[in-house]
Coordinates of C-alpha atoms in Angstrom, one line a residue:
M286 CA 74.0 -38.1 -9.3
D287 CA 73.3 -34.9 -11.2
T288 CA 75.6 -35.7 -14.2
V289 CA 77.6 -38.9 -15.2
I290 CA 80.5 -38.5 -17.7
R291 CA 80.8 -42.0 -19.1
G292 CA 83.9 -43.7 -20.4
A293 CA 86.3 -40.7 -20.3
R294 CA 90.0 -40.9 -20.5
V295 CA 90.7 -39.3 -17.1
I296 CA 93.8 -37.0 -17.0
D297 CA 93.7 -36.2 -13.3
G298 CA 96.1 -33.1 -13.2
T299 CA 99.0 -34.8 -11.4
G300 CA 100.9 -35.9 -14.5
A301 CA 100.1 -39.5 -13.7
P302 CA 99.1 -41.8 -16.6
S303 CA 95.6 -41.4 -17.7
Y304 CA 92.9 -44.1 -17.1
R305 CA 89.3 -44.7 -18.3
A306 CA 86.5 -44.1 -15.8
D307 CA 83.0 -42.9 -15.3
V308 CA 82.9 -39.6 -13.3
A309 CA 79.7 -38.7 -11.5
L310 CA 79.0 -35.1 -10.3
R311 CA 76.6 -34.0 -7.6
E312 CA 76.0 -30.7 -6.0
G313 CA 78.9 -29.0 -7.8
R314 CA 81.6 -31.6 -6.9
I315 CA 83.0 -34.8 -8.1
A316 CA 81.1 -37.3 -6.1
H317 CA 82.4 -40.7 -7.5
L318 CA 85.0 -42.0 -9.7
A319 CA 84.3 -45.5 -11.2
P320 CA 87.3 -46.9 -13.1
E321 CA 86.8 -49.2 -16.0
G322 CA 85.3 -52.5 -14.8
A323 CA 83.7 -50.9 -11.5
P324 CA 79.9 -50.6 -11.2
R325 CA 78.6 -47.7 -13.3
P326 CA 76.9 -44.9 -11.5
G327 CA 73.6 -43.6 -12.7
G328 CA 72.6 -39.9 -13.0
A329 CA 69.9 -37.5 -14.1
R330 CA 72.0 -36.7 -17.2
T331 CA 74.6 -38.9 -18.9
I332 CA 77.4 -37.6 -21.3
D333 CA 79.1 -40.2 -23.6
A334 CA 82.7 -39.4 -23.3
D335 CA 84.1 -42.2 -25.5
G336 CA 87.1 -40.8 -27.3
L337 CA 87.3 -37.8 -25.2
A338 CA 89.7 -36.7 -22.4
L339 CA 88.5 -35.3 -19.1
A340 CA 90.8 -32.9 -17.3
P341 CA 90.5 -30.5 -14.4
G342 CA 89.4 -27.1 -15.6
F343 CA 92.4 -25.1 -16.8
I344 CA 93.7 -22.2 -14.6
D345 CA 95.0 -19.1 -16.4
M346 CA 97.6 -17.8 -14.1
H347 CA 98.0 -14.4 -15.8
A348 CA 94.8 -12.8 -17.2
H349 CA 93.7 -9.3 -17.8
S350 CA 89.9 -9.8 -17.7
D351 CA 89.4 -7.4 -14.7
L352 CA 86.7 -5.4 -16.4
A353 CA 85.8 -7.9 -19.2
I354 CA 84.2 -10.4 -16.7
L355 CA 81.9 -7.5 -15.5
R356 CA 81.2 -6.2 -19.0
D357 CA 80.5 -9.5 -20.5
P358 CA 79.9 -12.2 -17.9
A359 CA 79.5 -14.9 -20.5
H360 CA 83.2 -14.6 -21.1
T361 CA 83.2 -16.9 -23.9
A362 CA 86.9 -16.1 -24.8
K363 CA 88.1 -18.0 -21.8
A364 CA 85.2 -20.5 -21.2
A365 CA 85.4 -21.9 -24.7
Q366 CA 89.2 -22.7 -24.1
G367 CA 88.3 -24.9 -21.0
V368 CA 89.4 -22.2 -18.5
T369 CA 87.5 -22.4 -15.2
L370 CA 89.6 -20.0 -13.1
E371 CA 91.8 -17.0 -14.0
V372 CA 93.9 -14.8 -11.9
L373 CA 93.4 -11.1 -12.2
G374 CA 95.2 -7.9 -10.8
Q375 CA 98.2 -8.6 -12.8
D376 CA 101.4 -6.5 -13.7
G377 CA 100.9 -4.1 -10.7
L378 CA 98.0 -2.2 -12.1
S379 CA 94.2 -2.8 -11.5
Y380 CA 91.1 -1.3 -9.9
A381 CA 91.4 -2.4 -6.2
P382 CA 92.3 -1.0 -3.7
T383 CA 91.6 2.4 -4.9
D384 CA 90.1 5.8 -4.1
D385 CA 88.1 8.2 -6.4
A386 CA 91.3 10.1 -7.7
T387 CA 93.5 7.0 -8.0
L388 CA 90.7 5.2 -9.9
S389 CA 90.5 7.9 -12.4
A390 CA 94.2 7.8 -13.2
I391 CA 94.3 3.9 -13.3
R392 CA 91.3 3.9 -15.7
E393 CA 93.2 6.2 -18.1
A394 CA 96.6 4.4 -17.6
I395 CA 95.4 1.0 -18.6
T396 CA 92.7 1.8 -21.1
G397 CA 94.6 -0.3 -23.5
W398 CA 94.3 -3.4 -21.4
N399 CA 90.6 -3.1 -20.3
G400 CA 88.9 -0.2 -22.1
D401 CA 88.3 3.0 -20.3
G402 CA 85.6 1.6 -18.0
G403 CA 82.9 4.1 -18.9
D404 CA 80.5 1.2 -19.2
I405 CA 81.3 -0.2 -15.7
D406 CA 79.7 0.9 -12.5
F407 CA 82.8 1.1 -10.1
D408 CA 80.9 0.4 -7.0
W409 CA 83.8 -0.9 -5.1
R410 CA 87.1 0.7 -3.6
T411 CA 88.5 -2.4 -1.9
V412 CA 89.8 -5.7 -2.9
G413 CA 87.0 -7.5 -1.0
G414 CA 84.5 -5.1 -2.7
Y415 CA 85.7 -6.1 -6.1
L416 CA 85.5 -9.8 -5.2
D417 CA 82.1 -9.3 -3.9
R418 CA 81.0 -7.5 -7.1
I419 CA 82.1 -10.7 -9.1
D420 CA 80.0 -12.8 -6.7
R421 CA 76.9 -10.6 -7.0
Q422 CA 77.1 -10.5 -10.7
G423 CA 78.3 -14.0 -11.5
T424 CA 80.5 -15.0 -14.5
A425 CA 81.2 -17.9 -16.7
V426 CA 84.5 -18.7 -15.0
N427 CA 85.9 -18.3 -11.5
A428 CA 88.3 -15.4 -10.8
A429 CA 91.1 -14.9 -8.2
Y430 CA 92.9 -11.6 -7.6
L431 CA 96.4 -10.3 -7.0
I432 CA 96.9 -7.0 -5.2
P433 CA 98.5 -4.6 -7.7
Q434 CA 101.6 -3.0 -6.3
G435 CA 101.6 0.0 -8.7
S436 CA 98.0 0.8 -7.6
V437 CA 99.0 0.5 -4.0
R438 CA 101.9 2.8 -4.5
M439 CA 99.7 5.3 -6.4
L440 CA 97.3 5.4 -3.5
A441 CA 100.1 6.0 -1.0
M442 CA 102.3 8.4 -2.8
G443 CA 101.0 9.2 -6.3
W444 CA 103.2 8.9 -9.4
D445 CA 106.4 10.2 -7.9
D446 CA 109.7 8.6 -8.8
R447 CA 111.3 8.7 -5.4
P448 CA 111.8 6.4 -2.4
A449 CA 108.8 5.9 -0.1
A450 CA 108.9 7.8 3.2
P451 CA 108.4 5.6 6.3
D452 CA 104.7 6.6 6.6
E453 CA 104.1 6.0 3.0
L454 CA 105.6 2.4 3.2
A455 CA 103.5 1.8 6.3
T456 CA 100.5 2.8 4.3
M457 CA 101.4 0.4 1.5
K458 CA 101.9 -2.5 3.9
R459 CA 98.6 -1.9 5.5
L460 CA 96.8 -1.7 2.2
V461 CA 98.5 -5.1 1.2
A462 CA 97.6 -6.7 4.5
E463 CA 93.9 -5.6 4.1
G464 CA 93.9 -6.9 0.5
M465 CA 95.2 -10.4 1.7
E466 CA 92.7 -10.4 4.6
Q467 CA 89.9 -9.9 2.1
G468 CA 90.9 -12.8 0.0
A469 CA 93.7 -11.8 -2.5
M470 CA 96.1 -14.6 -3.5
G471 CA 99.2 -12.4 -3.4
L472 CA 100.8 -9.4 -4.8
S473 CA 101.6 -8.5 -8.5
S474 CA 104.0 -5.8 -9.7
G475 CA 104.8 -4.3 -13.2
L476 CA 108.4 -3.3 -12.9
T477 CA 108.6 -1.9 -16.3
Y478 CA 105.3 0.2 -15.7
T479 CA 105.0 3.4 -13.8
P480 CA 104.6 3.9 -11.0
G481 CA 105.4 0.5 -9.7
M482 CA 108.8 0.5 -11.3
Y483 CA 109.9 3.3 -9.1
A484 CA 109.9 1.0 -6.1
S485 CA 113.3 -0.1 -4.6
D486 CA 114.1 -3.7 -3.8
A487 CA 113.9 -2.8 -0.1
E488 CA 110.3 -1.4 -0.6
L489 CA 109.2 -4.5 -2.5
T490 CA 110.8 -6.8 0.1
E491 CA 108.9 -5.1 2.8
L492 CA 105.7 -5.7 0.9
C493 CA 106.6 -9.2 0.2
R494 CA 107.0 -9.9 3.9
V495 CA 103.4 -9.0 4.5
V496 CA 102.3 -11.2 1.6
A497 CA 104.2 -14.1 3.0
A498 CA 102.8 -13.7 6.5
W499 CA 99.2 -14.1 4.9
G500 CA 100.3 -17.2 3.0
G501 CA 100.3 -15.6 -0.4
Y502 CA 102.9 -15.3 -3.3
Y503 CA 104.6 -12.5 -5.3
C504 CA 104.1 -12.3 -9.0
P505 CA 106.3 -9.8 -10.6
H506 CA 106.5 -8.5 -14.2
H507 CA 110.1 -7.9 -13.4
R508 CA 112.4 -5.1 -14.5
S509 CA 113.6 -6.5 -17.9
Y510 CA 112.8 -9.2 -20.4
G511 CA 115.5 -7.8 -22.8
A512 CA 118.9 -6.4 -21.9
G513 CA 119.6 -7.5 -18.3
A514 CA 117.0 -10.1 -18.2
L515 CA 119.0 -12.7 -16.3
E516 CA 119.9 -10.1 -13.7
A517 CA 116.3 -9.0 -13.3
Y518 CA 115.2 -12.7 -12.7
A519 CA 118.0 -13.1 -10.2
E520 CA 116.8 -9.9 -8.6
M521 CA 113.4 -11.2 -8.0
V522 CA 114.6 -14.6 -6.8
A523 CA 116.9 -12.9 -4.2
L524 CA 114.3 -10.4 -3.1
T525 CA 111.6 -12.9 -2.3
R526 CA 114.1 -15.3 -0.6
E527 CA 115.1 -12.5 1.7
A528 CA 111.3 -11.7 2.3
G529 CA 110.6 -15.5 2.8
C530 CA 107.9 -15.2 0.1
P531 CA 107.0 -17.7 -2.7
L532 CA 107.7 -16.4 -6.2
H533 CA 105.7 -16.7 -9.4
L534 CA 107.4 -15.3 -12.3
A535 CA 104.9 -13.6 -14.8
H536 CA 105.0 -14.5 -18.5
A537 CA 108.6 -15.8 -17.9
T538 CA 110.5 -15.6 -21.2
M539 CA 113.6 -14.3 -22.7
N540 CA 113.0 -11.7 -25.4
F541 CA 114.8 -9.6 -28.0
G542 CA 117.8 -10.5 -30.1
V543 CA 120.3 -10.3 -27.0
N544 CA 118.4 -13.3 -25.5
Q545 CA 118.0 -15.6 -28.4
G546 CA 118.9 -19.2 -27.3
R547 CA 119.4 -18.1 -23.6
A548 CA 116.6 -20.0 -22.0
P549 CA 118.9 -22.6 -20.5
E550 CA 120.6 -19.9 -18.6
L551 CA 117.4 -18.8 -17.0
L552 CA 116.5 -22.4 -16.3
A553 CA 119.9 -23.0 -14.6
L554 CA 119.4 -20.0 -12.5
L555 CA 115.9 -21.2 -11.4
D556 CA 117.2 -24.8 -10.9
A557 CA 120.0 -23.6 -8.6
A558 CA 117.5 -21.7 -6.4
L559 CA 115.0 -24.5 -6.4
A560 CA 117.7 -26.9 -5.3
D561 CA 118.6 -24.5 -2.4
G562 CA 115.0 -24.5 -1.2
A563 CA 113.4 -21.6 -3.1
D564 CA 109.7 -21.8 -3.7
I565 CA 109.4 -20.7 -7.3
T566 CA 106.8 -21.2 -10.1
L567 CA 106.3 -19.4 -13.4
D568 CA 103.8 -19.0 -16.2
T569 CA 104.1 -18.6 -20.0
Y570 CA 102.0 -18.3 -23.0
P571 CA 102.7 -20.5 -26.1
Y572 CA 103.5 -17.7 -28.6
T573 CA 106.5 -15.7 -29.4
P574 CA 105.1 -12.0 -29.7
G575 CA 104.2 -10.1 -26.6
C576 CA 101.4 -7.6 -26.1
T577 CA 101.3 -4.4 -24.2
T578 CA 100.6 -0.6 -24.7
L579 CA 102.6 1.6 -27.0
A580 CA 103.0 4.0 -24.0
A581 CA 104.7 1.2 -22.0
M582 CA 107.6 1.6 -24.4
L583 CA 108.4 5.1 -23.2
P584 CA 111.3 5.8 -20.7
S585 CA 110.0 5.7 -17.1
W586 CA 110.8 9.4 -16.5
A587 CA 108.4 10.3 -19.3
N588 CA 105.6 8.6 -17.6
E589 CA 106.3 10.2 -14.2
G590 CA 103.3 12.1 -12.8
G591 CA 100.6 10.0 -14.7
P592 CA 99.0 10.1 -18.2
E593 CA 98.4 13.9 -18.3
A594 CA 102.1 14.6 -17.5
T595 CA 103.2 12.2 -20.1
L596 CA 101.0 13.8 -22.8
A597 CA 102.4 17.2 -21.9
R598 CA 105.9 15.9 -22.3
L599 CA 105.0 14.4 -25.7
A600 CA 103.6 17.7 -26.8
D601 CA 106.8 19.6 -26.0
P602 CA 109.1 19.3 -29.1
A603 CA 112.4 19.3 -27.1
T604 CA 111.2 16.8 -24.6
A605 CA 109.7 14.6 -27.4
A606 CA 113.0 14.7 -29.1
R607 CA 114.7 13.6 -26.1
I608 CA 112.2 10.7 -25.6
R609 CA 112.9 9.6 -29.1
H610 CA 116.6 9.6 -28.6
V611 CA 116.3 7.3 -25.5
M612 CA 113.9 5.0 -27.3
E613 CA 115.7 4.7 -30.6
V614 CA 119.4 5.0 -29.6
E615 CA 119.8 4.3 -25.9
G616 CA 117.1 1.7 -25.1
A617 CA 114.3 2.9 -22.8
D618 CA 113.7 1.0 -19.6
G619 CA 110.1 0.7 -20.8
C620 CA 111.4 -1.3 -23.9
H621 CA 113.5 -3.5 -21.6
G622 CA 116.8 -1.5 -22.2
V623 CA 116.8 -2.4 -25.9
P624 CA 116.6 0.3 -28.7
I625 CA 113.1 0.0 -30.2
E626 CA 112.8 -1.6 -33.6
W627 CA 109.7 -0.1 -35.1
D628 CA 109.3 -3.0 -37.6
T629 CA 108.6 -5.3 -34.6
I630 CA 105.9 -3.1 -33.1
E631 CA 102.4 -3.9 -34.6
I632 CA 99.4 -1.9 -33.6
S633 CA 96.7 -4.2 -32.4
G634 CA 94.0 -1.7 -31.1
V635 CA 93.2 1.9 -30.8
G636 CA 90.6 3.8 -28.9
N637 CA 90.3 6.7 -31.4
P638 CA 88.4 5.5 -34.4
S639 CA 90.3 8.0 -36.7
L640 CA 93.5 5.9 -36.1
A641 CA 91.8 2.6 -37.1
D642 CA 93.9 2.5 -40.3
H643 CA 97.0 1.7 -38.3
V644 CA 95.7 -1.5 -36.8
G645 CA 97.3 -4.6 -38.1
R646 CA 100.4 -2.8 -39.3
T647 CA 103.7 -2.3 -37.8
V648 CA 104.8 1.3 -36.9
A649 CA 107.3 1.1 -39.6
E650 CA 104.7 0.0 -42.2
S651 CA 102.3 2.8 -41.2
A652 CA 105.1 5.4 -41.5
A653 CA 106.1 4.2 -44.9
R654 CA 102.6 4.5 -46.2
R655 CA 102.5 8.1 -44.9
G656 CA 106.1 8.9 -46.2
E657 CA 107.2 9.9 -42.6
E658 CA 109.7 8.5 -40.0
P659 CA 108.4 6.0 -37.7
W660 CA 108.8 8.2 -34.6
A661 CA 106.3 10.6 -36.3
T662 CA 103.7 7.9 -36.6
A663 CA 104.4 6.6 -33.0
L664 CA 104.1 10.1 -31.6
R665 CA 100.8 10.7 -33.5
L666 CA 99.4 7.4 -32.1
L667 CA 100.5 8.2 -28.5
T668 CA 99.1 11.6 -28.5
E669 CA 95.8 11.3 -30.6
D670 CA 95.0 8.0 -28.8
R671 CA 95.9 9.4 -25.5
L672 CA 98.3 6.6 -24.6
G673 CA 95.5 4.0 -25.3
S674 CA 97.0 2.1 -28.3
T675 CA 97.9 -1.5 -27.7
I676 CA 100.7 -3.3 -29.6
L677 CA 102.0 -6.7 -30.4
Q678 CA 105.7 -6.8 -30.0
H679 CA 107.5 -9.4 -32.2
V680 CA 110.6 -10.1 -30.2
G681 CA 110.2 -13.6 -29.0
H682 CA 112.2 -16.8 -29.8
E683 CA 110.6 -20.2 -30.4
E684 CA 113.4 -22.2 -28.9
N685 CA 113.1 -20.1 -25.7
V686 CA 109.3 -20.7 -25.5
R687 CA 109.7 -24.5 -25.9
A688 CA 112.5 -24.8 -23.3
I689 CA 110.7 -22.8 -20.6
M690 CA 107.4 -24.7 -21.1
R691 CA 109.1 -28.0 -20.4
H692 CA 110.2 -26.9 -16.9
R693 CA 108.9 -28.7 -13.9
V694 CA 107.6 -25.5 -12.3
H695 CA 105.9 -24.2 -15.4
T696 CA 102.2 -23.2 -15.6
G697 CA 100.1 -21.7 -18.4
G698 CA 99.0 -18.1 -18.4
S699 CA 97.4 -16.4 -21.5
D700 CA 98.3 -12.8 -20.5
G701 CA 95.3 -12.2 -22.8
I702 CA 94.2 -8.7 -23.4
L703 CA 90.7 -8.7 -24.9
Q704 CA 90.6 -5.0 -26.1
G705 CA 91.5 -3.8 -29.5
A706 CA 90.4 -4.6 -33.0
K707 CA 93.2 -7.2 -33.4
P708 CA 94.2 -8.5 -29.9
H709 CA 96.8 -11.1 -29.5
P710 CA 95.3 -14.5 -30.4
R711 CA 96.6 -15.9 -27.0
A712 CA 93.5 -14.2 -25.4
Y713 CA 91.3 -16.8 -27.3
G714 CA 93.8 -19.6 -27.9
T715 CA 96.4 -20.2 -25.3
F716 CA 95.1 -23.5 -23.8
P717 CA 94.0 -25.3 -26.9
H718 CA 97.2 -24.2 -28.6
Y719 CA 99.3 -25.9 -25.8
L720 CA 97.2 -29.1 -26.3
G721 CA 96.9 -29.1 -30.1
H722 CA 100.2 -27.6 -31.2
Y723 CA 102.8 -28.3 -28.5
V724 CA 101.5 -31.7 -27.4
R725 CA 99.7 -33.3 -30.3
E726 CA 101.7 -31.9 -33.3
L727 CA 105.1 -31.2 -31.7
G728 CA 105.3 -33.6 -28.8
V729 CA 107.1 -30.9 -26.6
L730 CA 105.0 -32.2 -23.6
S731 CA 102.9 -35.4 -23.1
L732 CA 99.3 -34.8 -22.8
E733 CA 99.3 -35.8 -19.0
E734 CA 102.3 -33.4 -18.4
C735 CA 100.6 -30.5 -20.1
V736 CA 97.3 -30.9 -18.3
A737 CA 99.3 -30.9 -15.0
H738 CA 100.9 -27.6 -16.0
L739 CA 97.5 -26.1 -16.8
S740 CA 95.5 -27.3 -13.7
G741 CA 97.1 -29.2 -10.9
R742 CA 100.3 -27.3 -10.6
P743 CA 98.6 -23.8 -10.7
A744 CA 96.1 -25.0 -8.1
A745 CA 99.0 -25.8 -5.8
R746 CA 100.5 -22.4 -6.3
L747 CA 97.2 -20.8 -5.4
R748 CA 97.0 -23.2 -2.3
L749 CA 93.6 -24.5 -3.4
P750 CA 92.9 -27.6 -1.6
D751 CA 89.9 -28.7 -3.7
R752 CA 90.6 -27.7 -7.2
G753 CA 93.0 -28.5 -10.0
L754 CA 92.6 -32.3 -9.6
I755 CA 90.2 -34.9 -10.5
R756 CA 89.5 -36.3 -7.0
E757 CA 86.3 -37.3 -5.2
G758 CA 85.1 -34.3 -3.2
H759 CA 86.9 -31.8 -5.4
V760 CA 84.9 -28.9 -7.0
A761 CA 83.6 -30.1 -10.4
D762 CA 85.5 -27.6 -12.6
L763 CA 86.1 -29.7 -15.6
V764 CA 86.9 -29.7 -19.2
L765 CA 86.1 -32.4 -21.7
F766 CA 88.1 -32.3 -24.9
D767 CA 89.1 -34.5 -27.9
P768 CA 92.8 -34.9 -27.9
E769 CA 92.9 -35.6 -31.7
T770 CA 91.1 -32.5 -32.8
V771 CA 91.5 -29.8 -30.0
A772 CA 93.1 -26.7 -31.5
A773 CA 93.2 -23.0 -31.5
T774 CA 91.7 -21.4 -34.5
A775 CA 92.6 -17.8 -33.3
T776 CA 95.3 -16.3 -35.4
F777 CA 97.0 -12.9 -35.7
A778 CA 94.7 -12.3 -38.7
E779 CA 91.5 -13.7 -37.0
P780 CA 92.3 -13.3 -33.3
R781 CA 88.8 -13.8 -32.0
S782 CA 88.1 -17.2 -33.5
L783 CA 87.1 -19.8 -30.9
P784 CA 88.8 -23.1 -30.4
V785 CA 87.7 -26.6 -31.6
G786 CA 87.6 -29.9 -30.0
I787 CA 86.4 -28.8 -26.6
P788 CA 82.6 -29.8 -26.4
H789 CA 82.0 -29.6 -22.7
V790 CA 83.2 -27.3 -19.8
F791 CA 81.8 -27.5 -16.3
V792 CA 82.2 -24.9 -13.6
A793 CA 81.0 -26.2 -10.2
G794 CA 79.3 -29.0 -12.0
R795 CA 77.2 -26.9 -14.3
P796 CA 77.7 -26.7 -18.0
V797 CA 79.2 -23.4 -19.2
I798 CA 80.0 -25.0 -22.6
E799 CA 77.6 -27.7 -23.8
D800 CA 78.2 -29.5 -27.3
G801 CA 80.6 -26.8 -28.2
H802 CA 78.3 -23.8 -27.5
R803 CA 78.2 -21.4 -24.7
T804 CA 75.2 -21.9 -22.3
D805 CA 73.6 -19.1 -20.2
V806 CA 75.1 -20.5 -17.0
L807 CA 77.1 -18.1 -14.7
A808 CA 78.5 -20.5 -12.2
G809 CA 81.9 -18.5 -11.7
R810 CA 82.5 -16.9 -8.5
A811 CA 85.4 -15.1 -6.8
V812 CA 87.9 -17.7 -5.3
R813 CA 89.6 -16.2 -2.2
R814 CA 92.9 -17.2 -0.6
T815 CA 92.7 -19.9 2.0
R816 CA 95.5 -20.3 4.7

């Protein structure tokens, strides 16, 4: 054997009770399991795992590392958490498929998520080309990809807020089919982001039919997490059932004051659909604040036409006043139909160094320091940072977070944005925070249940036959952690602090974290859909 992990508490990813065993690895796979009392295998290297738990590597079902894994293949932010696979291409906006003109617009539109990409050689234009790039370069963790519906719509018809013509819909369906054939796991949408939000249910249903035919799933950031949230969830359930497509709800939660304590209503909706045969899963991050861009809060009509058109509207006093009224009084669709509360909007990152003083403060706090109204501060940020500012949105509710994470179709997803001076700590802390805070400290989930939520269940959603479980013959993507000490140390004040209690992480049997430190191993590759 290449490596033998001796005397570990094996938590196999199914939710079954743990057991003690030696686990032997050979040529990137789990070669042998020797339960306590069985003959012990020998190997070239032995790790004493007494007091430690061995779990399948964690799967981040909602990640925004699309450029981060190319910019910094060491990817310590995720590897140190025990993540061995993350799913990219989220929220309907990413960098494949694309063409030259669309790529330029997308880079500007999601600078807040991934940086402007000026340091990246965009030597691909297709989904397959992006996945091949990951394979050529290597990375610490594996990566899967969802076809971004907003990017596909942009390719077919630009930023227009109108129904797709028949030939445009045919183009979108072809692009989705090509992406699925090239290895994508499914389709994502950002239905509070332009231009994906302009799609009708009929248009989305047609795209989901293509995804279903290829054995994939649909992952929407749906139309509202605030006012009308339950209706938005029900819309996605009905749409995918009509299309015959599995549904995975992205960062599924109930936010804003209108939804405090209403998670049981969401779960009742999902339970009824599941009982009727629907194929549904969801992911969440174990924190109450959300994270996005300040520009995402704008009404959709203000973003029509792309970033340059948005900036032109903001520069026009009359149009800017209209935007302000919609945001502060009516509730913009970008802000989930809820009037914006500037004291809940914390600036987490800016691209323009002259705006750095805003980082770590709410818009209301920054405005007070300058003796101006919050809208004036927000407008300055939007224009001088060219829509690139990222925000933390403090609108969540702890009771909703706990209720949803208990559900039997729940999985873990960080929604981690690695950009900005003070990113959301979920990018560095989601998985150890589940294990340390919600398992050990609060007992919301048992350790075995939680590991299943973070490994076996997401692998099943991705239809990966040889990952997500500790089984002989499975890929040796594994995490060895101490249940008594594992914890996230990332905080809102120090968001890039690495976790503790995770001494070893293996990707394809090779150590990417060893004795708590990052190695130089780049064993991660693109994981493509299998039928």
